[in-house]
RNA sequence: GCCCGGAUGGUGAAAUCGGCAGACACAGCGGACUUAAAAUCCGCAGACCUUAACCGGUCGUGGGGGUUCAAGUCCCCCUCCGGGCACCA
C-alpha cells in the first residue's frame, strides 16, 4: 500500500473533522482568555448570552446540543460584532438521580455527580461550545449552596420563608414532597406513571404569592419573551378579581350551628357579584368549616360529606378532576343573601374546591353554565337577573352569561345598571355595610421547598429542644423552638459519608452527627432540620453567580451583577416555562427588595427552542430513538452536527433528526474545505486591485458574498432563522463552485479571492467554528476567527444590475422579463408589452388595467 | 370548555410588507469519472392532462366561503395535530 499512500498525499487533503477539530480544541483550551469576558469596566457594550444549565446526567443529549448550538452561534456572532460577551455554563447538580445511582451502583452521589460533570464538560469542549470555564458554577458544592442557605435566612428574616402544616403533594416514587409546579395532571413530573398522593406535613415554603401581582404585571411589558410563555405564566398565576360576600347562616332555620353560640357566616367568592340577586343557593366544599359544623350534629350528612371528600381526593389523584359527576346534598339549612335579604338553601357539593377562593360559592343558575346544570339536576329555582342592555332584544336563553352589553334586572337599587358598573358599586356597598369587599384571588400557591431527600441543600434551621427561641440580633424567631442559624455558621455542609437506602423519610435524619447540634440561641441541645431544599432553588439564581463566580464573601458583588444584568438573551426549552422561569423571576424580585440588584426581571429576552424528535416522537430511551451526539461527532464531526441542528428547522420549531441530513451538511463542509484549500494560496496574498478592473466573475461573486453577508447578519438580529442563513451560505458556495473554471482561468484576482474566501469563512464561524478556524489560518488570518470582525455588507457591491420581472395576466404568470436594475415604470411596462408571449396572451382581448409594482411584477387585467 | 401554536412536494423546509409557491437541503432518478464500487462532479425532479418528442394546458399551500388586479399570507366558518389552563366560582 505504500504507493496508494503516496497518491493520497499528493492529492489535496480532504476535509477531515476528526483531525481538524481536536487540534483547534486543544489550542483553544490552552488559551483561557479566549472565551473570557472582560470586566465590568470594559469600554465595549456588554452581551450576556445564557443557555439553561443542564442536569449532569452524564451524557449530553440532542436537546442540549441544539440548545447550546443556538447560544454558541449567537455568542460567537456577538464577539465578532465587538461586544463584551459573557457566555457561561454550569451544572444543576443536586437532585434525585444521584441518589438513585448511588443505590444502584453503590457510588456516593457526589462522586457520581462530579464524574458526570467531567464527562459532560468534555463533550461540550469537543462540540466547540465557547464557554468560559473560569466562571463555571456547580450547585452541589458548598461554595455555591451556602448562598442558598444565606438567601433562605434572608427570606426567613423577611417572613418570605415560613413553615406551615398543609396538604402537600407526595410522590411515592421519589419519596418526597413536590411543589405544585412539579405535579402534572396529578402525576409526578419525573414519574409520569406515578400518582401523586396528598399528605399532611409541616413544610417550608417561600411566599411567592407575595409577588403574584408583580409577577403578573411585569409580563405585560416583557416583549422579549415569547407570548406563549407569558400566557402560560398568566394562567399559572391565575389572578381573578371578584368580591367576597358574607351570607349569614339563617337563625330561624338554624338556631345554633356553632358550639360557641356565635352566629356563623359563609363567605363566598364570586367574580359576578352583579348576578347575586339571582342566587338561589349557596354551595359549600365538603371540607368547609360550616359544612363540618353542620355535619357534627347530623350523622347522615357527615357520611355524605366524607364520601365527597374521598371522591375529590380520588379524582385529584387520577388527574381527572373535571370528570367527576357533579352532585350535592341539601343541608336543609338556609343562608341570607345580604343584598336582597332572601333566604337561600345551603348545599354541600362535590365540585366545590376547598382550596380555591373561600371554598364556598353562591349559585346563580340563570347566569352560570355549571350552576344551571346543577339547578336542573336538583330542580333548584332559576331566577333571571341579567338582561340585554338593548331592551328591544329578545330575552336570551338561559344560562345567559354575557357581561358586556348586559344590564341588571330585578336587582333592587342596581336594576338597569350595566354589569361592570354594578360589580364595582355592589362591592363598595358590601364594604360600606360590613358584609364583604372587593378582592383578588390567585391560583398560584406558595412554593413548597422542603424535600425529604439527601442530595440537596440543607435547610439552615435548627429546632431547639428547650423550645428556646431568641437569637443574636435576629427578630425573626418563631415559637416552638425553630431557630435560624446565624450566617456565620454557614455553610451547613451536607455530610458526604451517608448510607443511601430505600427507606422513607429524610435520609439526613439518620445521620446523628448531622442532626444533633446545639441551639445557636441558648447553647442547649437542638436538632437540625433534615429536609433539603428543592433543586429549583439552586437554579433560581445561578445565573447571577456567573457574574462573580468565585466570590467567597457574598453570593455576588452588586456592581458586577448590575453591569451584566439583565441577561440579554436566555435560551432554553419551553418545558421550563412555568417552573424555573417563574421561580427565578420571583427570586430576582426578592433580591431586588433585599437591595442586592437593580433589575426586576432576570432576562430581557427569552428564546424557547423546539424539541428534537426522531421518527415522529421525542427522543427517549423507552422509544429507542435516541441519537447520541458522540456518535454524530465520530461520524461527521462536531461542526456538521451542530450546523445540522441549526439547519434542519427554525430554532423555535420541533426538529426532526435525520442522519442523512447531517451527512449532507458534512458534504457541504467538505465542499467548502476543498474550494477554500484549493484557492487559499491566491486568496491569502495581501494585494489589492482597482475596482474598475473587476471581471464579470469577480462582480458576480462579490455580489453573492455581500448579499449573503446582509442576509446572515439580518437573521442574527431578527428572526434567528438560522436554517435560512445557512441556506444562503450554501447558495454562496454553489456560486463559488460554479465559478471554478473562471477562477482557474485567472479571471478572479487574488484580492477578490481573498475577500470572497475570508468573507465566507467569517460567515461560517458562528455555525462551524472548527472548520472556520482551520480555513482562517489557511487564508492567513490572525488569531481566533470568532474574534475577527464580522464582515460588513456593502450595499453597492450587493446590488443586482439586472432585475427579473414576472408578467402576469389576471394574476397568472405569463413570462419573466429581464431589465436593467432601476428601470422605471414605463420601461417595465413597455418591456412587458413587447414580449411575444404576452402579445399572444392578450391578442384579441382588451387590457382593462395594468398594475406595475415597482421592482416586483406586472399584472395585466384582460377581458 | 377557554387560551396559545401548527397543517405547504416522497422528507426537513423556504416565501419577514398581499406580488413568480416549493429557495436550500435530504431521499430518488439520469449522466460523467471508475475495471467496478465508494467518493466527487453535472443534470432532472409538485400532481395531473396532452404530445413520438418538443410545445402547451389544468389543478395545487388541511377543507369551505369571502375581500383583492393579485391570497400560503387578510376576513368569516369548519376539520385535524401539538402545547398550556381547567368543576377556578
Short mmCIF file of N, CA, C and O in Angstrom, two decimals, chain A residues 473-582:
data_model
loop_
_atom_site.label_atom_id
_atom_site.label_comp_id
_atom_site.label_asym_id
_atom_site.label_seq_id
_atom_site.Cartn_x
_atom_site.Cartn_y
_atom_site.Cartn_z
N UNK A 473 -29.54 39.16 67.61
CA UNK A 473 -29.88 40.21 66.66
C UNK A 473 -30.99 39.89 65.69
O UNK A 473 -31.39 40.75 64.93
N UNK A 474 -31.46 38.67 65.67
CA UNK A 474 -32.49 38.37 64.70
C UNK A 474 -33.87 38.47 65.33
O UNK A 474 -34.15 37.82 66.31
N UNK A 475 -34.70 39.27 64.75
CA UNK A 475 -36.04 39.41 65.30
C UNK A 475 -36.95 38.26 64.89
O UNK A 475 -37.96 38.01 65.51
N UNK A 476 -36.53 37.57 63.84
CA UNK A 476 -37.44 36.59 63.26
C UNK A 476 -37.30 35.24 63.92
O UNK A 476 -36.58 34.36 63.48
N UNK A 477 -37.94 35.07 65.02
CA UNK A 477 -37.87 33.80 65.72
C UNK A 477 -39.29 33.33 66.02
O UNK A 477 -40.12 34.10 66.46
N UNK A 478 -39.52 32.08 65.73
CA UNK A 478 -40.86 31.55 65.95
C UNK A 478 -40.97 30.93 67.32
O UNK A 478 -39.98 30.57 67.93
N UNK A 479 -42.18 30.72 67.70
CA UNK A 479 -42.43 29.92 68.90
C UNK A 479 -42.13 28.47 68.56
O UNK A 479 -42.05 28.11 67.39
N UNK A 480 -41.94 27.65 69.58
CA UNK A 480 -41.77 26.22 69.35
C UNK A 480 -40.37 25.84 69.00
O UNK A 480 -40.10 24.74 68.52
N UNK A 481 -39.43 26.73 69.26
CA UNK A 481 -38.04 26.36 69.17
C UNK A 481 -37.45 26.31 67.79
O UNK A 481 -36.42 25.70 67.58
N UNK A 482 -38.08 26.95 66.81
CA UNK A 482 -37.48 27.00 65.49
C UNK A 482 -36.47 28.14 65.48
O UNK A 482 -36.84 29.28 65.70
N UNK A 483 -35.22 27.80 65.29
CA UNK A 483 -34.19 28.83 65.38
C UNK A 483 -33.38 28.86 64.09
O UNK A 483 -32.84 27.84 63.68
N UNK A 484 -33.30 30.03 63.45
CA UNK A 484 -32.45 30.12 62.26
C UNK A 484 -30.99 30.18 62.67
O UNK A 484 -30.65 30.78 63.68
N UNK A 485 -30.14 29.55 61.91
CA UNK A 485 -28.71 29.65 62.19
C UNK A 485 -28.23 31.04 61.83
O UNK A 485 -28.71 31.64 60.88
N UNK A 486 -27.26 31.55 62.58
CA UNK A 486 -26.66 32.81 62.15
C UNK A 486 -25.80 32.56 60.91
O UNK A 486 -25.27 31.46 60.74
N UNK A 487 -25.69 33.57 60.04
CA UNK A 487 -24.98 33.36 58.78
C UNK A 487 -23.52 32.97 59.01
O UNK A 487 -22.90 32.34 58.16
N UNK A 488 -22.99 33.33 60.18
CA UNK A 488 -21.59 32.99 60.46
C UNK A 488 -21.38 31.48 60.55
O UNK A 488 -20.26 31.00 60.44
N UNK A 489 -22.46 30.74 60.76
CA UNK A 489 -22.33 29.28 60.85
C UNK A 489 -22.53 28.58 59.51
O UNK A 489 -22.55 27.36 59.44
N UNK A 490 -22.69 29.37 58.45
CA UNK A 490 -22.84 28.77 57.12
C UNK A 490 -21.47 28.47 56.54
O UNK A 490 -20.51 29.17 56.86
N UNK A 491 -21.36 27.51 55.66
CA UNK A 491 -22.45 26.65 55.21
C UNK A 491 -22.75 25.51 56.19
O UNK A 491 -21.87 25.07 56.91
N UNK A 492 -24.00 25.09 56.19
CA UNK A 492 -24.33 23.81 56.81
C UNK A 492 -23.97 22.78 55.75
O UNK A 492 -24.61 22.71 54.70
N UNK A 493 -22.89 22.07 56.02
CA UNK A 493 -22.36 21.19 54.97
C UNK A 493 -23.10 19.86 54.95
O UNK A 493 -23.38 19.27 56.00
N UNK A 494 -23.41 19.43 53.79
CA UNK A 494 -24.08 18.15 53.60
C UNK A 494 -23.06 17.05 53.90
O UNK A 494 -21.99 17.02 53.30
N UNK A 495 -23.37 16.16 54.84
CA UNK A 495 -22.39 15.10 55.13
C UNK A 495 -22.21 14.19 53.92
O UNK A 495 -23.17 13.88 53.23
N UNK A 496 -20.99 13.82 53.66
CA UNK A 496 -20.74 13.01 52.46
C UNK A 496 -20.79 11.52 52.73
O UNK A 496 -21.12 10.73 51.86
N UNK A 497 -20.43 11.15 53.95
CA UNK A 497 -20.47 9.72 54.30
C UNK A 497 -21.88 9.39 54.76
O UNK A 497 -22.26 9.67 55.87
N UNK A 498 -22.65 8.85 53.87
CA UNK A 498 -24.03 8.55 54.24
C UNK A 498 -24.48 7.33 53.49
O UNK A 498 -24.10 7.11 52.34
N UNK A 499 -25.28 6.54 54.17
CA UNK A 499 -25.79 5.35 53.51
C UNK A 499 -27.12 5.69 52.86
O UNK A 499 -28.04 6.17 53.51
N UNK A 500 -27.20 5.48 51.57
CA UNK A 500 -28.46 5.74 50.87
C UNK A 500 -29.27 4.44 50.89
O UNK A 500 -28.78 3.39 50.47
N UNK A 501 -30.48 4.52 51.40
CA UNK A 501 -31.34 3.33 51.44
C UNK A 501 -32.67 3.69 50.80
O UNK A 501 -32.91 4.84 50.45
N UNK A 502 -33.50 2.68 50.68
CA UNK A 502 -34.81 2.94 50.09
C UNK A 502 -35.85 3.30 51.13
O UNK A 502 -37.01 3.52 50.81
N UNK A 503 -35.42 3.35 52.38
CA UNK A 503 -36.33 3.70 53.46
C UNK A 503 -36.95 5.06 53.20
O UNK A 503 -36.30 5.94 52.62
N UNK A 504 -38.16 5.26 53.69
CA UNK A 504 -38.76 6.58 53.57
C UNK A 504 -38.15 7.55 54.56
O UNK A 504 -37.29 7.18 55.36
N UNK A 505 -38.61 8.79 54.48
CA UNK A 505 -38.14 9.79 55.42
C UNK A 505 -36.85 10.42 54.95
O UNK A 505 -36.19 9.94 54.04
N UNK A 506 -36.51 11.53 55.57
CA UNK A 506 -35.32 12.25 55.14
C UNK A 506 -34.07 11.48 55.51
O UNK A 506 -33.85 11.19 56.70
N UNK A 507 -33.23 11.14 54.55
CA UNK A 507 -32.01 10.38 54.86
C UNK A 507 -31.13 11.09 55.89
O UNK A 507 -30.49 10.43 56.71
N UNK A 508 -31.12 12.40 55.88
CA UNK A 508 -30.26 13.13 56.82
C UNK A 508 -30.68 12.86 58.27
O UNK A 508 -29.87 12.97 59.17
N UNK A 509 -31.93 12.51 58.45
CA UNK A 509 -32.43 12.23 59.80
C UNK A 509 -31.73 11.03 60.43
O UNK A 509 -31.78 10.83 61.65
N UNK A 510 -31.09 10.22 59.61
CA UNK A 510 -30.42 9.03 60.14
C UNK A 510 -28.93 9.27 60.40
O UNK A 510 -28.22 8.37 60.78
N UNK A 511 -28.50 10.50 60.17
CA UNK A 511 -27.08 10.81 60.42
C UNK A 511 -26.99 11.60 61.73
O UNK A 511 -27.20 12.81 61.76
N UNK A 512 -26.67 10.89 62.79
CA UNK A 512 -26.71 11.50 64.12
C UNK A 512 -25.78 12.72 64.22
O UNK A 512 -26.15 13.74 64.79
N UNK A 513 -24.60 12.60 63.63
CA UNK A 513 -23.65 13.72 63.74
C UNK A 513 -24.19 14.98 63.07
O UNK A 513 -23.81 16.08 63.43
N UNK A 514 -25.02 14.77 62.08
CA UNK A 514 -25.61 15.92 61.39
C UNK A 514 -26.77 16.48 62.21
O UNK A 514 -26.85 17.69 62.46
N UNK A 515 -27.62 15.58 62.65
CA UNK A 515 -28.86 16.01 63.30
C UNK A 515 -28.59 16.72 64.62
O UNK A 515 -29.12 17.78 64.90
N UNK A 516 -27.75 16.10 65.42
CA UNK A 516 -27.57 16.62 66.77
C UNK A 516 -26.62 17.80 66.77
O UNK A 516 -25.49 17.72 66.32
N UNK A 517 -27.12 18.89 67.30
CA UNK A 517 -26.31 20.10 67.30
C UNK A 517 -26.68 20.91 68.53
O UNK A 517 -27.39 20.42 69.41
N UNK A 518 -26.20 22.11 68.58
CA UNK A 518 -26.57 22.96 69.72
C UNK A 518 -27.34 24.16 69.19
O UNK A 518 -27.11 24.62 68.07
N UNK A 519 -28.22 24.63 70.05
CA UNK A 519 -29.03 25.79 69.67
C UNK A 519 -28.15 27.03 69.65
O UNK A 519 -27.47 27.32 70.64
N UNK A 520 -28.12 27.72 68.55
CA UNK A 520 -27.26 28.91 68.48
C UNK A 520 -27.74 30.02 69.41
O UNK A 520 -26.99 30.94 69.71
N UNK A 521 -28.97 29.91 69.89
CA UNK A 521 -29.50 30.95 70.76
C UNK A 521 -29.17 30.67 72.22
O UNK A 521 -28.65 31.53 72.92
N UNK A 522 -29.41 29.42 72.68
CA UNK A 522 -29.23 29.15 74.09
C UNK A 522 -28.10 28.18 74.37
O UNK A 522 -27.76 27.94 75.52
N UNK A 523 -27.55 27.59 73.35
CA UNK A 523 -26.46 26.66 73.56
C UNK A 523 -26.90 25.28 74.00
O UNK A 523 -26.10 24.38 74.18
N UNK A 524 -28.20 25.12 74.17
CA UNK A 524 -28.74 23.83 74.60
C UNK A 524 -28.81 22.87 73.42
O UNK A 524 -28.49 23.21 72.29
N UNK A 525 -29.24 21.63 73.69
CA UNK A 525 -29.33 20.65 72.61
C UNK A 525 -30.39 21.04 71.59
O UNK A 525 -31.42 21.62 71.94
N UNK A 526 -30.10 20.74 70.36
CA UNK A 526 -31.04 21.07 69.28
C UNK A 526 -30.88 20.05 68.17
O UNK A 526 -29.86 19.36 68.10
N UNK A 527 -31.90 19.98 67.34
CA UNK A 527 -31.85 19.09 66.17
C UNK A 527 -31.89 19.94 64.91
O UNK A 527 -32.61 20.92 64.83
N UNK A 528 -31.12 19.52 63.93
CA UNK A 528 -31.16 20.23 62.68
C UNK A 528 -32.38 19.83 61.86
O UNK A 528 -32.85 18.70 61.95
N UNK A 529 -32.83 20.75 61.05
CA UNK A 529 -33.80 20.41 60.00
C UNK A 529 -33.14 19.37 59.10
O UNK A 529 -31.98 19.54 58.69
N UNK A 530 -33.86 18.29 58.80
CA UNK A 530 -33.24 17.23 58.00
C UNK A 530 -33.77 17.18 56.57
O UNK A 530 -33.29 16.39 55.77
N UNK A 531 -34.77 18.01 56.25
CA UNK A 531 -35.19 18.12 54.86
C UNK A 531 -34.17 18.97 54.11
O UNK A 531 -33.44 19.76 54.71
N UNK A 532 -34.12 18.79 52.82
CA UNK A 532 -33.26 19.64 52.00
C UNK A 532 -34.13 20.48 51.08
O UNK A 532 -35.34 20.28 51.00
N UNK A 533 -33.47 21.41 50.37
CA UNK A 533 -34.25 22.32 49.53
C UNK A 533 -34.50 21.72 48.14
O UNK A 533 -33.66 21.03 47.59
N UNK A 534 -35.65 22.06 47.63
CA UNK A 534 -35.99 21.78 46.23
C UNK A 534 -34.84 22.24 45.33
O UNK A 534 -34.26 23.30 45.55
N UNK A 535 -34.52 21.44 44.32
CA UNK A 535 -33.40 21.85 43.45
C UNK A 535 -33.73 23.07 42.59
O UNK A 535 -32.83 23.67 42.02
N UNK A 536 -35.00 23.40 42.52
CA UNK A 536 -35.33 24.62 41.77
C UNK A 536 -34.85 25.88 42.50
O UNK A 536 -34.77 26.94 41.90
N UNK A 537 -34.54 25.73 43.79
CA UNK A 537 -33.90 26.84 44.50
C UNK A 537 -32.54 27.12 43.85
O UNK A 537 -32.18 28.26 43.58
N UNK A 538 -31.79 26.05 43.60
CA UNK A 538 -30.44 26.20 43.02
C UNK A 538 -30.48 26.97 41.71
O UNK A 538 -29.65 27.83 41.45
N UNK A 539 -31.46 26.61 40.87
CA UNK A 539 -31.47 27.20 39.53
C UNK A 539 -32.19 28.54 39.48
O UNK A 539 -32.28 29.15 38.43
N UNK A 540 -32.70 29.00 40.63
CA UNK A 540 -33.43 30.26 40.63
C UNK A 540 -32.51 31.48 40.55
O UNK A 540 -32.95 32.57 40.22
N UNK A 541 -31.25 31.28 40.88
CA UNK A 541 -30.36 32.46 40.88
C UNK A 541 -28.96 32.15 40.36
O UNK A 541 -28.10 33.01 40.36
N UNK A 542 -28.75 30.94 39.80
CA UNK A 542 -27.39 30.54 39.41
C UNK A 542 -26.76 31.51 38.42
O UNK A 542 -25.55 31.73 38.43
N UNK A 543 -27.59 32.10 37.57
CA UNK A 543 -27.01 32.96 36.52
C UNK A 543 -26.47 34.26 37.07
O UNK A 543 -25.72 34.95 36.38
N UNK A 544 -26.83 34.62 38.30
CA UNK A 544 -26.21 35.78 38.93
C UNK A 544 -24.80 35.44 39.39
O UNK A 544 -23.89 36.26 39.37
N UNK A 545 -24.65 34.20 39.83
CA UNK A 545 -23.36 33.76 40.34
C UNK A 545 -22.28 33.78 39.24
O UNK A 545 -21.11 34.01 39.51
N UNK A 546 -22.68 33.52 38.00
CA UNK A 546 -21.70 33.54 36.91
C UNK A 546 -20.97 34.88 36.82
O UNK A 546 -19.82 34.94 36.40
N UNK A 547 -21.68 35.93 37.18
CA UNK A 547 -21.09 37.26 37.05
C UNK A 547 -19.95 37.46 38.06
O UNK A 547 -19.13 38.36 37.91
N UNK A 548 -19.92 36.59 39.08
CA UNK A 548 -18.91 36.75 40.14
C UNK A 548 -18.74 35.39 40.82
O UNK A 548 -18.94 35.23 42.01
N UNK A 549 -18.34 34.41 40.01
CA UNK A 549 -18.45 33.00 40.42
C UNK A 549 -17.56 32.61 41.58
O UNK A 549 -17.82 31.63 42.27
N UNK A 550 -16.49 33.35 41.81
CA UNK A 550 -15.55 32.92 42.84
C UNK A 550 -15.70 33.70 44.15
O UNK A 550 -14.88 33.55 45.05
N UNK A 551 -16.70 34.55 44.22
CA UNK A 551 -16.87 35.40 45.40
C UNK A 551 -17.05 34.54 46.65
O UNK A 551 -17.98 33.72 46.71
N UNK A 552 -16.17 34.70 47.64
CA UNK A 552 -16.26 33.89 48.86
C UNK A 552 -16.98 34.66 49.96
O UNK A 552 -17.31 34.09 51.00
N UNK A 553 -17.23 35.94 49.74
CA UNK A 553 -17.80 36.76 50.80
C UNK A 553 -19.28 37.05 50.61
O UNK A 553 -19.95 37.50 51.53
N UNK A 554 -19.78 36.80 49.44
CA UNK A 554 -21.18 37.12 49.14
C UNK A 554 -21.63 36.28 47.95
O UNK A 554 -20.79 35.72 47.24
N UNK A 555 -22.94 36.19 47.72
CA UNK A 555 -23.39 35.45 46.54
C UNK A 555 -22.79 36.05 45.26
O UNK A 555 -22.52 35.34 44.31
N UNK A 556 -22.61 37.36 45.29
CA UNK A 556 -22.01 38.06 44.14
C UNK A 556 -21.84 39.51 44.54
O UNK A 556 -22.43 39.98 45.51
N UNK A 557 -21.01 40.22 43.78
CA UNK A 557 -20.83 41.65 44.02
C UNK A 557 -21.89 42.40 43.21
O UNK A 557 -22.07 42.15 42.03
N UNK A 558 -22.55 43.31 43.87
CA UNK A 558 -23.66 44.02 43.24
C UNK A 558 -23.24 44.76 41.97
O UNK A 558 -23.94 44.73 40.96
N UNK A 559 -22.06 45.41 41.99
CA UNK A 559 -21.68 46.19 40.81
C UNK A 559 -21.45 45.30 39.60
O UNK A 559 -21.78 45.65 38.47
N UNK A 560 -20.91 44.11 39.82
CA UNK A 560 -20.70 43.20 38.69
C UNK A 560 -22.04 42.76 38.10
O UNK A 560 -22.24 42.74 36.89
N UNK A 561 -22.94 42.38 38.99
CA UNK A 561 -24.26 41.93 38.53
C UNK A 561 -25.00 43.07 37.84
O UNK A 561 -25.63 42.87 36.80
N UNK A 562 -24.89 44.25 38.39
CA UNK A 562 -25.60 45.37 37.77
C UNK A 562 -25.05 45.70 36.39
O UNK A 562 -25.75 46.24 35.54
N UNK A 563 -23.77 45.39 36.19
CA UNK A 563 -23.20 45.59 34.84
C UNK A 563 -23.78 44.56 33.87
O UNK A 563 -24.20 44.90 32.76
N UNK A 564 -23.82 43.29 34.28
CA UNK A 564 -24.17 42.24 33.32
C UNK A 564 -25.68 42.05 33.14
O UNK A 564 -26.12 41.52 32.13
N UNK A 565 -26.45 42.47 34.14
CA UNK A 565 -27.88 42.16 34.06
C UNK A 565 -28.69 43.32 33.52
O UNK A 565 -28.27 44.46 33.64
N UNK A 566 -29.84 43.04 32.93
CA UNK A 566 -30.43 41.72 32.75
C UNK A 566 -29.70 40.90 31.68
O UNK A 566 -28.96 41.46 30.86
N UNK A 567 -29.92 39.61 31.72
CA UNK A 567 -29.41 38.71 30.69
C UNK A 567 -29.94 39.21 29.35
O UNK A 567 -31.13 39.48 29.22
N UNK A 568 -29.06 39.35 28.38
CA UNK A 568 -29.52 39.86 27.08
C UNK A 568 -30.30 38.81 26.31
O UNK A 568 -31.26 39.12 25.62
N UNK A 569 -29.82 37.57 26.42
CA UNK A 569 -30.55 36.51 25.73
C UNK A 569 -30.47 35.23 26.54
O UNK A 569 -29.38 34.74 26.83
N UNK A 570 -31.63 34.72 26.93
CA UNK A 570 -31.70 33.45 27.66
C UNK A 570 -32.32 32.44 26.70
O UNK A 570 -33.30 32.74 26.01
N UNK A 571 -31.73 31.25 26.63
CA UNK A 571 -32.18 30.26 25.66
C UNK A 571 -32.38 28.92 26.36
O UNK A 571 -31.49 28.45 27.09
N UNK A 572 -33.53 28.32 26.15
CA UNK A 572 -33.76 27.02 26.79
C UNK A 572 -35.07 26.41 26.31
O UNK A 572 -35.75 26.96 25.45
N UNK A 573 -35.39 25.29 26.89
CA UNK A 573 -36.59 24.56 26.48
C UNK A 573 -37.84 25.14 27.09
O UNK A 573 -37.83 25.67 28.20
N UNK A 574 -38.92 25.02 26.36
CA UNK A 574 -40.19 25.59 26.82
C UNK A 574 -40.74 24.82 28.02
O UNK A 574 -41.62 25.30 28.73
N UNK A 575 -40.19 23.64 28.28
CA UNK A 575 -40.69 22.86 29.42
C UNK A 575 -40.44 23.57 30.75
O UNK A 575 -41.02 23.22 31.76
N UNK A 576 -39.59 24.60 30.73
CA UNK A 576 -39.36 25.34 31.96
C UNK A 576 -40.19 26.62 32.05
O UNK A 576 -39.95 27.44 32.92
N UNK A 577 -41.14 26.76 31.14
CA UNK A 577 -41.91 27.99 31.04
C UNK A 577 -42.53 28.39 32.37
O UNK A 577 -42.67 29.56 32.67
N UNK A 578 -42.91 27.42 33.16
CA UNK A 578 -43.53 27.75 34.43
C UNK A 578 -42.56 27.54 35.57
O UNK A 578 -42.20 28.49 36.26
N UNK A 579 -42.10 26.33 35.75
CA UNK A 579 -41.25 26.02 36.90
C UNK A 579 -40.10 27.01 37.09
O UNK A 579 -40.20 27.97 37.83
N UNK A 580 -39.03 26.77 36.39
CA UNK A 580 -37.81 27.54 36.58
C UNK A 580 -38.01 29.02 36.28
O UNK A 580 -37.49 29.88 36.97
N UNK A 581 -38.77 29.29 35.24
CA UNK A 581 -38.86 30.68 34.80
C UNK A 581 -39.76 31.53 35.70
O UNK A 581 -39.65 32.75 35.67
N UNK A 582 -40.61 30.90 36.47
CA UNK A 582 -41.39 31.73 37.40
C UNK A 582 -40.65 31.84 38.72
O UNK A 582 -40.62 32.90 39.34
#
